[in-house]
PDB file of C-alpha atoms and ligand atoms in Angstrom:
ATOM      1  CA  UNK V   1      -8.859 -12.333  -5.511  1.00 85.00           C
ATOM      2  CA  UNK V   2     -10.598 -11.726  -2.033  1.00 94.00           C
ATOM      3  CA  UNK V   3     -12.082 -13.844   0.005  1.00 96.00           C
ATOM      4  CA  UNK V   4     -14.318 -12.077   2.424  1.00 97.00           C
ATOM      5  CA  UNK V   5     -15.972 -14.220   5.538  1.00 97.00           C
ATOM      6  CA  UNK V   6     -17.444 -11.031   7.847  1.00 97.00           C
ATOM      7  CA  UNK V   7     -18.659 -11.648  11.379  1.00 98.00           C
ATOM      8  CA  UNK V   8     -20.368 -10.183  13.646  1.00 98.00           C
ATOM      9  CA  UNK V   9     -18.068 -10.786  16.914  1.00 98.00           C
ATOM     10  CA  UNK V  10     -15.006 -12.763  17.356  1.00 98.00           C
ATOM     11  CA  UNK V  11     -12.456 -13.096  19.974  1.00 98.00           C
ATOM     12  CA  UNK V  12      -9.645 -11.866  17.652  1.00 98.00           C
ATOM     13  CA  UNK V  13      -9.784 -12.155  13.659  1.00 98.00           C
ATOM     14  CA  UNK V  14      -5.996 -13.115  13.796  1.00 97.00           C
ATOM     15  CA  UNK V  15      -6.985 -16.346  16.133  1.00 97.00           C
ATOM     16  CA  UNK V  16      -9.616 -17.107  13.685  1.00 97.00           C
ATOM     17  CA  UNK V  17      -7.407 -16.849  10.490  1.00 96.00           C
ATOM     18  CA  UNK V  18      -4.724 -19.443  12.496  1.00 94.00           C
ATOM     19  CA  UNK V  19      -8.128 -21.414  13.528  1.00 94.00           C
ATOM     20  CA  UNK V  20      -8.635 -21.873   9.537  1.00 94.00           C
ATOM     21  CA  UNK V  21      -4.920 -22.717   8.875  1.00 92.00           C
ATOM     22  CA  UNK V  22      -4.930 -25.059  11.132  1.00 90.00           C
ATOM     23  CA  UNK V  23      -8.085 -26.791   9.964  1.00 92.00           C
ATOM     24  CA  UNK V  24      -6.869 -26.790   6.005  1.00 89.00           C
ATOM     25  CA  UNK V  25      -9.714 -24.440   5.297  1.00 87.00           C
ATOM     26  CA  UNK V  26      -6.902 -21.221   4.472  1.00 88.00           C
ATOM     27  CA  UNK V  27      -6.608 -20.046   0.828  1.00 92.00           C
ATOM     28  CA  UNK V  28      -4.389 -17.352   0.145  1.00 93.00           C
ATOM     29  CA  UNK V  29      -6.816 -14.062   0.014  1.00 96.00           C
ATOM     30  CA  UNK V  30      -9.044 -15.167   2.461  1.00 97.00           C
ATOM     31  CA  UNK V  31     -10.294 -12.438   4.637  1.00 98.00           C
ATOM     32  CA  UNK V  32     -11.643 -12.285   7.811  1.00 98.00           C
ATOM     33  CA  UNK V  33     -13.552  -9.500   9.379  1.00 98.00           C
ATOM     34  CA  UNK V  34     -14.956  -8.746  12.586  1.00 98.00           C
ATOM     35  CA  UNK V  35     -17.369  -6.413  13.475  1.00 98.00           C
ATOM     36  CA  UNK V  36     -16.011  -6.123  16.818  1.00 97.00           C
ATOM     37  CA  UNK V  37     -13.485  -8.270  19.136  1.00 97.00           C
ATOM     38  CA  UNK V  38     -13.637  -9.298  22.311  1.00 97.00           C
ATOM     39  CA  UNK V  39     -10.286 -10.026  22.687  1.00 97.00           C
ATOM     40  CA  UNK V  40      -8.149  -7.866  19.772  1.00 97.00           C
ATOM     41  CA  UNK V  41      -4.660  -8.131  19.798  1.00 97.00           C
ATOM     42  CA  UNK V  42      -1.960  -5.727  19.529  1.00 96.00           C
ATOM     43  CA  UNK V  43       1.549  -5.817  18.920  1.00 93.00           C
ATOM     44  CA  UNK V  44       4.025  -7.631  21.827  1.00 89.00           C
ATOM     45  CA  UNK V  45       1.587  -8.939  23.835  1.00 91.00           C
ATOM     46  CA  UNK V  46      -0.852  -5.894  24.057  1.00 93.00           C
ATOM     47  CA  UNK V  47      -4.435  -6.080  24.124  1.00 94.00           C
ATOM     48  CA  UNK V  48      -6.292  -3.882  21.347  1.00 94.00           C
ATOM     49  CA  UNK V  49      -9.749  -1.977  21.792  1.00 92.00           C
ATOM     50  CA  UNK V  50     -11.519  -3.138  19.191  1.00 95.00           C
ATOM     51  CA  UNK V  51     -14.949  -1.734  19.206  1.00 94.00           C
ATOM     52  CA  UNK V  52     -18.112  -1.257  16.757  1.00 95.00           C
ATOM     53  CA  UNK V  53     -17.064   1.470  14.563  1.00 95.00           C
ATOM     54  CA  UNK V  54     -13.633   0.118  13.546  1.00 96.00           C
ATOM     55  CA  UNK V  55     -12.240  -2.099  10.859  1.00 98.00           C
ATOM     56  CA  UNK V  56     -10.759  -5.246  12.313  1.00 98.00           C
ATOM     57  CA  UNK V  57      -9.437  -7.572  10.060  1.00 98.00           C
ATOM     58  CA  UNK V  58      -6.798 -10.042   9.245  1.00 98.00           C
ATOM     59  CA  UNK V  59      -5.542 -11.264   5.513  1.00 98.00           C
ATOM     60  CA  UNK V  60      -4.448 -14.711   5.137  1.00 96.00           C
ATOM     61  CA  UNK V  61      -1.360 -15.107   2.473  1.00 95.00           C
ATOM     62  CA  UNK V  62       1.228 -17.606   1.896  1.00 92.00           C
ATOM     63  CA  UNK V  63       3.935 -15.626   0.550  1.00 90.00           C
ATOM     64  CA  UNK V  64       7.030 -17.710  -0.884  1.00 88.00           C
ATOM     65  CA  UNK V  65       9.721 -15.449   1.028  1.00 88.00           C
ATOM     66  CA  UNK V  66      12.481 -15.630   3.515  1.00 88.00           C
ATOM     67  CA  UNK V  67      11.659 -14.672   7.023  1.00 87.00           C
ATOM     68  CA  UNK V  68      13.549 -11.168   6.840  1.00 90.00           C
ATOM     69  CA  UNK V  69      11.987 -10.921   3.664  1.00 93.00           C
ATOM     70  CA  UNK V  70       8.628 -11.394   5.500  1.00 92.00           C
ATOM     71  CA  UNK V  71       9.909  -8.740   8.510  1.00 92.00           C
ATOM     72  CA  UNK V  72       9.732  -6.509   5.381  1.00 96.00           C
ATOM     73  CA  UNK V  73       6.220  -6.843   4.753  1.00 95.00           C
ATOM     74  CA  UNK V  74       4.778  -5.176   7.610  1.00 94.00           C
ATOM     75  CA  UNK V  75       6.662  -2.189   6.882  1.00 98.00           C
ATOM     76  CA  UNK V  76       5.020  -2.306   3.309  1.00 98.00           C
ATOM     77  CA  UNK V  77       1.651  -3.207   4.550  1.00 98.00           C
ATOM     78  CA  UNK V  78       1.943   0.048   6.383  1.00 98.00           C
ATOM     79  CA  UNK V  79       2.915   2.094   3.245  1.00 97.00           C
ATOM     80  CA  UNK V  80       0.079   0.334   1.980  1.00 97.00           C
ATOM     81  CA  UNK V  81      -2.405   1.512   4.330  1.00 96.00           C
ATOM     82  CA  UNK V  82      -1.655   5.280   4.745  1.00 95.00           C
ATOM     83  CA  UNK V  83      -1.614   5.712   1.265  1.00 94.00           C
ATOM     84  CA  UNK V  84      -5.155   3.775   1.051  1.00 95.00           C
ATOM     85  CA  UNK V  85      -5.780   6.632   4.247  1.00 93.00           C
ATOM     86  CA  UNK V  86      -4.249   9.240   2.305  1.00 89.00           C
ATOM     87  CA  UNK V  87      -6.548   8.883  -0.764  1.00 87.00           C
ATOM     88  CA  UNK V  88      -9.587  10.009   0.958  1.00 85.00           C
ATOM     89  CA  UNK V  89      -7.534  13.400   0.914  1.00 72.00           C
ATOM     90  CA  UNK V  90      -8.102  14.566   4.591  1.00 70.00           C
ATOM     91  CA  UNK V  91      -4.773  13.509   5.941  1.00 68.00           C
ATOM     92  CA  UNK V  92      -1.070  14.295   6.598  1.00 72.00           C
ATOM     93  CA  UNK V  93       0.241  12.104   4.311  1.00 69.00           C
ATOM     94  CA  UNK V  94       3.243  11.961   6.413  1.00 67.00           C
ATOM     95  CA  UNK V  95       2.301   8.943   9.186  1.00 90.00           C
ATOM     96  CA  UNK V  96       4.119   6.189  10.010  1.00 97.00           C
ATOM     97  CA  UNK V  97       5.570   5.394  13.261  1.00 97.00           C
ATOM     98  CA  UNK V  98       8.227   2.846  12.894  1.00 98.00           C
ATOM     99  CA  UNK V  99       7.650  -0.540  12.510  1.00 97.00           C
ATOM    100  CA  UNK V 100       4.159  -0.422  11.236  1.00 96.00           C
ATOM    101  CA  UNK V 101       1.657   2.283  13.006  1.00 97.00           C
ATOM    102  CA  UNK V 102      -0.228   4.408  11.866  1.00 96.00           C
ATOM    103  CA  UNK V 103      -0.449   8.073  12.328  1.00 94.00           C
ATOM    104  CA  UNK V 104      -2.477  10.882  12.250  1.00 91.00           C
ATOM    105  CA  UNK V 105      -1.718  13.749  13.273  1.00 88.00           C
ATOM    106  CA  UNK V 106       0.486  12.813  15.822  1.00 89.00           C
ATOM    107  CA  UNK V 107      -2.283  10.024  16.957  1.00 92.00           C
ATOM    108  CA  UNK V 108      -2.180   6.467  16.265  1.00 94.00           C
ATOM    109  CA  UNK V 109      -4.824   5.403  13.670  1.00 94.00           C
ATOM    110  CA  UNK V 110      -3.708   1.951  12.658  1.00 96.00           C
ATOM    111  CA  UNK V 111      -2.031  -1.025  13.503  1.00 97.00           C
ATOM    112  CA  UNK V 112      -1.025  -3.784  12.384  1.00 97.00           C
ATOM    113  CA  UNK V 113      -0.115  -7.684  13.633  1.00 97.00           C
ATOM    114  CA  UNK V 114       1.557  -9.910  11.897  1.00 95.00           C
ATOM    115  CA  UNK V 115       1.902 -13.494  12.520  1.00 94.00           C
ATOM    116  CA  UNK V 116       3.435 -16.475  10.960  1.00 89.00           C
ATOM    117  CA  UNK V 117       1.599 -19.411  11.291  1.00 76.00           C
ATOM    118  CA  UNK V 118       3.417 -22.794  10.029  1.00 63.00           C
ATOM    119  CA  UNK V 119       2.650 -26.869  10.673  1.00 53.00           C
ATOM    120  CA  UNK V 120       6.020 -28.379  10.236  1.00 47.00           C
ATOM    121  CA  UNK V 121       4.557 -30.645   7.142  1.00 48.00           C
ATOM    122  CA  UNK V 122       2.890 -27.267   5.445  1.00 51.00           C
ATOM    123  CA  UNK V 123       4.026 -24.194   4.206  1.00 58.00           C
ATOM    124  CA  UNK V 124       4.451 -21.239   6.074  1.00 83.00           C
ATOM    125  CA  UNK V 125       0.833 -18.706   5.813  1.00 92.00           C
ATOM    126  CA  UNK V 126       0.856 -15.389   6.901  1.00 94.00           C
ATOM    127  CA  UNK V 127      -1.751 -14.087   8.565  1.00 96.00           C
ATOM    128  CA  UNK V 128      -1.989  -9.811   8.599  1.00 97.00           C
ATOM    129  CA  UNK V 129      -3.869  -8.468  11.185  1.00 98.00           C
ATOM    130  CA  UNK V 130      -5.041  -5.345  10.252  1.00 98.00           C
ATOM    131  CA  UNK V 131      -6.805  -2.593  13.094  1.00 98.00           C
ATOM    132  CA  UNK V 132      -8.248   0.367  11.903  1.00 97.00           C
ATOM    133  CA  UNK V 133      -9.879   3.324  14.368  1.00 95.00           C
ATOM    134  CA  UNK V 134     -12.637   4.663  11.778  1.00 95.00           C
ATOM    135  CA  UNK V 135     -15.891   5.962  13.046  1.00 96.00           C
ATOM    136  CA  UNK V 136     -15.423   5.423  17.185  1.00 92.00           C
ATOM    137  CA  UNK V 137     -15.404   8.562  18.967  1.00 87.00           C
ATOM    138  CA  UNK V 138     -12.524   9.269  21.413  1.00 80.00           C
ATOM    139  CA  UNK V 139     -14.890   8.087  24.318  1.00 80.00           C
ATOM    140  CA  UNK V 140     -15.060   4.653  23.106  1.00 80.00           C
ATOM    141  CA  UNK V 141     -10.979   4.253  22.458  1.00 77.00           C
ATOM    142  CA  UNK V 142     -11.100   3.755  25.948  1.00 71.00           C
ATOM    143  CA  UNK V 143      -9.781   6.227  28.632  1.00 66.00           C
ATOM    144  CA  UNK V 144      -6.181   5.593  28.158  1.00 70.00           C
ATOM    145  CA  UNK V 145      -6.002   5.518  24.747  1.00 76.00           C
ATOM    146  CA  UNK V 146      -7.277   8.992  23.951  1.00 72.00           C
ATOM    147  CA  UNK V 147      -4.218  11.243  24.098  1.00 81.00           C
ATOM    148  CA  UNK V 148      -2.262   9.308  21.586  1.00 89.00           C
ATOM    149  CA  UNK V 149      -5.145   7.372  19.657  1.00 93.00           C
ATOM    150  CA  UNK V 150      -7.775   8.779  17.489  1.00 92.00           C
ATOM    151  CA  UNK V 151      -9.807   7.586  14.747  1.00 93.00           C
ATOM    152  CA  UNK V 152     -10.624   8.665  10.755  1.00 93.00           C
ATOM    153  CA  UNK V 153     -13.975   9.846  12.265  1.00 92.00           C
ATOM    154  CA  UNK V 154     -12.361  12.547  15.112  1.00 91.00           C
ATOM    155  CA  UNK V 155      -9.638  13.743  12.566  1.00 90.00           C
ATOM    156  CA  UNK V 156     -12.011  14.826  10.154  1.00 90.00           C
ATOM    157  CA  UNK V 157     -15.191  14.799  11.431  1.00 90.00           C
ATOM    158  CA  UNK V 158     -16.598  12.803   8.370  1.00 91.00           C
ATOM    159  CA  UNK V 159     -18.462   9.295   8.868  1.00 93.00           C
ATOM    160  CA  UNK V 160     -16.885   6.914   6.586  1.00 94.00           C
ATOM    161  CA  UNK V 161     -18.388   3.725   4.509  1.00 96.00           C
ATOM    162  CA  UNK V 162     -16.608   0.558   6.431  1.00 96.00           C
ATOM    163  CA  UNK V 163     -16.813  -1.411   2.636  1.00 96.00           C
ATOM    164  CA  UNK V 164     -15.003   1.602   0.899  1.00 96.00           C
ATOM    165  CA  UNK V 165     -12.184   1.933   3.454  1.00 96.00           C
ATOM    166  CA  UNK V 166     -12.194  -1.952   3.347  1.00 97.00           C
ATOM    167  CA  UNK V 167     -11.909  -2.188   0.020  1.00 97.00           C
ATOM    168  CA  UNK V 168      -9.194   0.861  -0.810  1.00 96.00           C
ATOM    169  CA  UNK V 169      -6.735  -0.565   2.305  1.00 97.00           C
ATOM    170  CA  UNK V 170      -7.087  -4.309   0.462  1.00 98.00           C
ATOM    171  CA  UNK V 171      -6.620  -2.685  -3.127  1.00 97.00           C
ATOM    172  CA  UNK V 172      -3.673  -0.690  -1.753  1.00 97.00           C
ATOM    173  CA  UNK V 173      -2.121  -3.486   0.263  1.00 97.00           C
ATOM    174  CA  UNK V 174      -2.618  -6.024  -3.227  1.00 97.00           C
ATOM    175  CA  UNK V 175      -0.618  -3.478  -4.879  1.00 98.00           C
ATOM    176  CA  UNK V 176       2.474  -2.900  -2.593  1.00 98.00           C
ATOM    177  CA  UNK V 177       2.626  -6.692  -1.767  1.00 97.00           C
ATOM    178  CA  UNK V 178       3.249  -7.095  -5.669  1.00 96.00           C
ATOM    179  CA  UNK V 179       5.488  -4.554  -6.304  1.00 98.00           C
ATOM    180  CA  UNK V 180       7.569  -5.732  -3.158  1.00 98.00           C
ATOM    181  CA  UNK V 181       7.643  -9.346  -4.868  1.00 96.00           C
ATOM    182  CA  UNK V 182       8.138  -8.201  -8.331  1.00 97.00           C
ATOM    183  CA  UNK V 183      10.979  -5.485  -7.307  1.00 97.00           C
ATOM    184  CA  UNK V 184      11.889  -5.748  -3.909  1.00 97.00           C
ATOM    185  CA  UNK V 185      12.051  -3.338  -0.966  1.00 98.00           C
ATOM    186  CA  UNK V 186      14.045  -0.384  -2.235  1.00 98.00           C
ATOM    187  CA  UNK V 187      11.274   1.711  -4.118  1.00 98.00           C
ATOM    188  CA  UNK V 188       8.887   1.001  -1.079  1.00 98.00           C
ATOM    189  CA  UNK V 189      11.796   1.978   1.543  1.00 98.00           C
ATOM    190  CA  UNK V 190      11.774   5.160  -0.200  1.00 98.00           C
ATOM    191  CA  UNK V 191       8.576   5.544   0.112  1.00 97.00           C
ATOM    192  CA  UNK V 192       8.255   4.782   3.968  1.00 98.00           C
ATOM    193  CA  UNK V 193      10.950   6.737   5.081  1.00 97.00           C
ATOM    194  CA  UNK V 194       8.753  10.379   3.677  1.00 96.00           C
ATOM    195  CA  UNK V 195       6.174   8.854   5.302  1.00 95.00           C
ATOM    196  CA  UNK V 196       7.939   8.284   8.484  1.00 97.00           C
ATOM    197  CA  UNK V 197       7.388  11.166  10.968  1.00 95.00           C
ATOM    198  CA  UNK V 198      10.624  10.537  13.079  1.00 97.00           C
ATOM    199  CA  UNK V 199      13.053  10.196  11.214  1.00 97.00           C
ATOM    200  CA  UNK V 200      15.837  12.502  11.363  1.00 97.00           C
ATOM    201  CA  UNK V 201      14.606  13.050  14.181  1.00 97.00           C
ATOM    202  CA  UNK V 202      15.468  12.776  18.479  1.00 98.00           C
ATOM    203  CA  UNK V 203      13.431   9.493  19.524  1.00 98.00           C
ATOM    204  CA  UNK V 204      13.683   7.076  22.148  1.00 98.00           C
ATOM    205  CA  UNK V 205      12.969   3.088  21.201  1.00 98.00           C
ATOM    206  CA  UNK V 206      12.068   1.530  24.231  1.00 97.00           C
ATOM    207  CA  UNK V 207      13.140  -2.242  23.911  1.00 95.00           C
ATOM    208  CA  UNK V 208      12.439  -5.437  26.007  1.00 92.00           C
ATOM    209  CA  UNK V 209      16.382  -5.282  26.521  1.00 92.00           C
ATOM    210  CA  UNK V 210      15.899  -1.309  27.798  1.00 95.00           C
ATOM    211  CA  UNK V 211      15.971   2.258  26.038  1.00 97.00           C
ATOM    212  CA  UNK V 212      18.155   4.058  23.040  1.00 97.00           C
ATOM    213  CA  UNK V 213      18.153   7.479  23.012  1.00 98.00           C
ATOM    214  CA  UNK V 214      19.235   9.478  20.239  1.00 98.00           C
ATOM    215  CA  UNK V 215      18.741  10.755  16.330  1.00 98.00           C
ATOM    216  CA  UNK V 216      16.859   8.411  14.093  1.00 98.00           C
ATOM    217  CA  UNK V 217      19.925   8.195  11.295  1.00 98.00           C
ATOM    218  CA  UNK V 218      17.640   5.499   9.231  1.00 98.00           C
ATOM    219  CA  UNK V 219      15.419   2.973   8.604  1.00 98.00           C
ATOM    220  CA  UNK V 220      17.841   0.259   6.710  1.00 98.00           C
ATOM    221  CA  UNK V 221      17.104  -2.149   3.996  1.00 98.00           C
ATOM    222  CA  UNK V 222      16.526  -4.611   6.332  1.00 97.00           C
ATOM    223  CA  UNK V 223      13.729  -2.774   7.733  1.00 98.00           C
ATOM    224  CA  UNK V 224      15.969  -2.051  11.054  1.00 98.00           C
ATOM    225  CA  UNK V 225      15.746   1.560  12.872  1.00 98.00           C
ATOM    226  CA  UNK V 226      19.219   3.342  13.072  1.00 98.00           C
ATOM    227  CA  UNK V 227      19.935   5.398  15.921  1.00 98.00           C
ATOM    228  CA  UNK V 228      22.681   7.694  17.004  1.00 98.00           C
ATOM    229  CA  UNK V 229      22.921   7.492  20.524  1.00 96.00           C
ATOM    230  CA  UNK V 230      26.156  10.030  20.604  1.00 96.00           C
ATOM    231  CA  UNK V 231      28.076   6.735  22.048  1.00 95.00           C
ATOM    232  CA  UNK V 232      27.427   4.414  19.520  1.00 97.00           C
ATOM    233  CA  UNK V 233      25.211   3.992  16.177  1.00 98.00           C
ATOM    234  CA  UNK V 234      22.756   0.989  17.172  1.00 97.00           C
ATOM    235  CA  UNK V 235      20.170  -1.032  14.676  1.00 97.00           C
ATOM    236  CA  UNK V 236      17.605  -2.432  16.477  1.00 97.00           C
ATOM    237  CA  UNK V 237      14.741  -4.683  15.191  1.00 95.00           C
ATOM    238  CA  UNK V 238      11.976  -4.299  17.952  1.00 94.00           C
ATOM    239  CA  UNK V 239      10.649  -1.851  20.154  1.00 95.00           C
ATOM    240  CA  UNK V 240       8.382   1.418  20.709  1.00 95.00           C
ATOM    241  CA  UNK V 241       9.029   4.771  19.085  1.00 97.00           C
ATOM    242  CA  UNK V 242       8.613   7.685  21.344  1.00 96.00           C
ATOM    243  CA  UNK V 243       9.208  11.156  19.740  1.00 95.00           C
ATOM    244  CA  UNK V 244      11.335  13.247  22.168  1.00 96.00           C
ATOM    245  CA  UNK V 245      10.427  16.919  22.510  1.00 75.00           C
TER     246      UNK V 245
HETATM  247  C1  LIG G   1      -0.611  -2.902  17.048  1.00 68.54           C
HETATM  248  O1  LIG G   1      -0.448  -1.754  16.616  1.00 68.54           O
HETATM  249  O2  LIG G   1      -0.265  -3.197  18.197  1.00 68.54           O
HETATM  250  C2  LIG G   1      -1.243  -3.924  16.141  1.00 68.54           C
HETATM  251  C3  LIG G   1      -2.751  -3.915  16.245  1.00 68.54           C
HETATM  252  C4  LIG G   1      -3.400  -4.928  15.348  1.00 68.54           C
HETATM  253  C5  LIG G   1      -4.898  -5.033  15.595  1.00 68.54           C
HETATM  254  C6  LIG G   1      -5.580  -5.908  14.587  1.00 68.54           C
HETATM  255  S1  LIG G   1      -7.345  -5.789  14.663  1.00 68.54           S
HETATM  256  C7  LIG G   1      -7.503  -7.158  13.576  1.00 68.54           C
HETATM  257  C8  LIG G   1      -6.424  -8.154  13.973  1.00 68.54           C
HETATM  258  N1  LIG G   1      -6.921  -9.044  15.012  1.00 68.54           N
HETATM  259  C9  LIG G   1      -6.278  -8.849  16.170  1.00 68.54           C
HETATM  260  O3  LIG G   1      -6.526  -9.461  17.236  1.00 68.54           O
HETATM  261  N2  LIG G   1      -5.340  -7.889  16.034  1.00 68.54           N
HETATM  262  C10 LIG G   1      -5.295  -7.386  14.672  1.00 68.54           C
END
């Protein structure tokens, strides 16, 4: 069961979920939406545009898991999300950028943040931060962001219903997280590597440590990318994906 609280600007749904942890007010389900955010985060320390016109959002849950069980869940989340994206038929269902973007045509769509949030005398929560580019024209991505961002809205030139994309990416995501808890990672692995548009392919992961280079071997059941780099196979657990020509 959802709990929806929607409002009309916040700094960053993600601060407000940990706001409501903090404060005892955080039932598992509850959701918070913005309309916009002023200050929308991103993944390692990024900012994230977050406009009118896209879905910002972040999921509260308090899932009863390991922490590389939890690492797994934002690789599921974004299974869960292109195949909500997927079901409104326009896309290539093939679109996720390793660990959890994602893609359309070879533009980010979606993102998502996830953060642990735990007071030593309470149980972990989880709070998902979910970012999705919907009905924002290029313009308003902001200037940087439009060669390798785009939204539902410029990819098929179709306004879409915030509440129905809402609703399918929660429906979707309630799904996956089950089947992860019920049977694991395996089926869902599966699953994310068709989706995944580099593997098997030549990438480079740029890393706060520096850059691989090489032939995206895997993604492993630990959620890890494998790389060839001709020297060495490496697994690595952080970094960007950039598709080499
Ligand atoms: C990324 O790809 O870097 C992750 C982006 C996550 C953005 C969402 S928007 C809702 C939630 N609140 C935030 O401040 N960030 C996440």
């Amino acid at each position: 069961d959802w709990k929806l609280h929607l409002f009309p600007e916040l700094d960053s749904t993600n601060e407000m979920a940990k706001k409501l942890i903090r404060e005892g007010q955080a039932a598992e389900g509850t959701v918070i939406i913005s309309r916009q955010q002023s200050r929308g985060k991103g993944r390692r320390g990024r900012s994230w545009q977050s406009p009118l016109g896209g879905l910002w959002f972040s999921i509260i849950l308090r899932p009863e898991l390991a922490l590389s069980e939890v690492v797994l869940l934002s690789l599921v989340f974004a299974v869960a999300i292109s195949q909500a994206l997927d079901s409104f038929q326009f896309f290539d269902p093939q679109m996720i950028k390793w660990p959890n973007d994602v893609y359309i045509n070879g533009k980010k769509v979606a993102g998502i943040l996830l953060e642990l949030s735990g007071e030593l005398e309470q149980a972990d929560y989880l709070v998902v931060g979910i970012g999705i580019n919907v009905n924002m024209d290029r313009a308003s991505l902001g200037r940087g962001l439009a060669k390798t961002a785009t939204s539902l809205w410029e990819e098929s030139g179709t306004y879409y219903q915030m509440g129905e994309v809402l609703l399918r990416v929660l429906q979707s995501i309630e799904e996956y997280y089950y089947e992860f808890l019920k049977n694991g990672f395996e089926d869902i692995r599966k699953e994310y590597k068709s989706r995944c548009f580099h593997l098997g392919k030549m990438i480079r992961l740029d890393t706060p440590r520096g850059s691989v280079e090489g032939l995206n071997l895997n993604i492993d059941e630990q959620g890890n990318l494998i790389i060839d780099s001709g020297d060495s196979i490496e697994c690595l657990n952080t970094g960007d994906v950039a598709l080499l020509a």
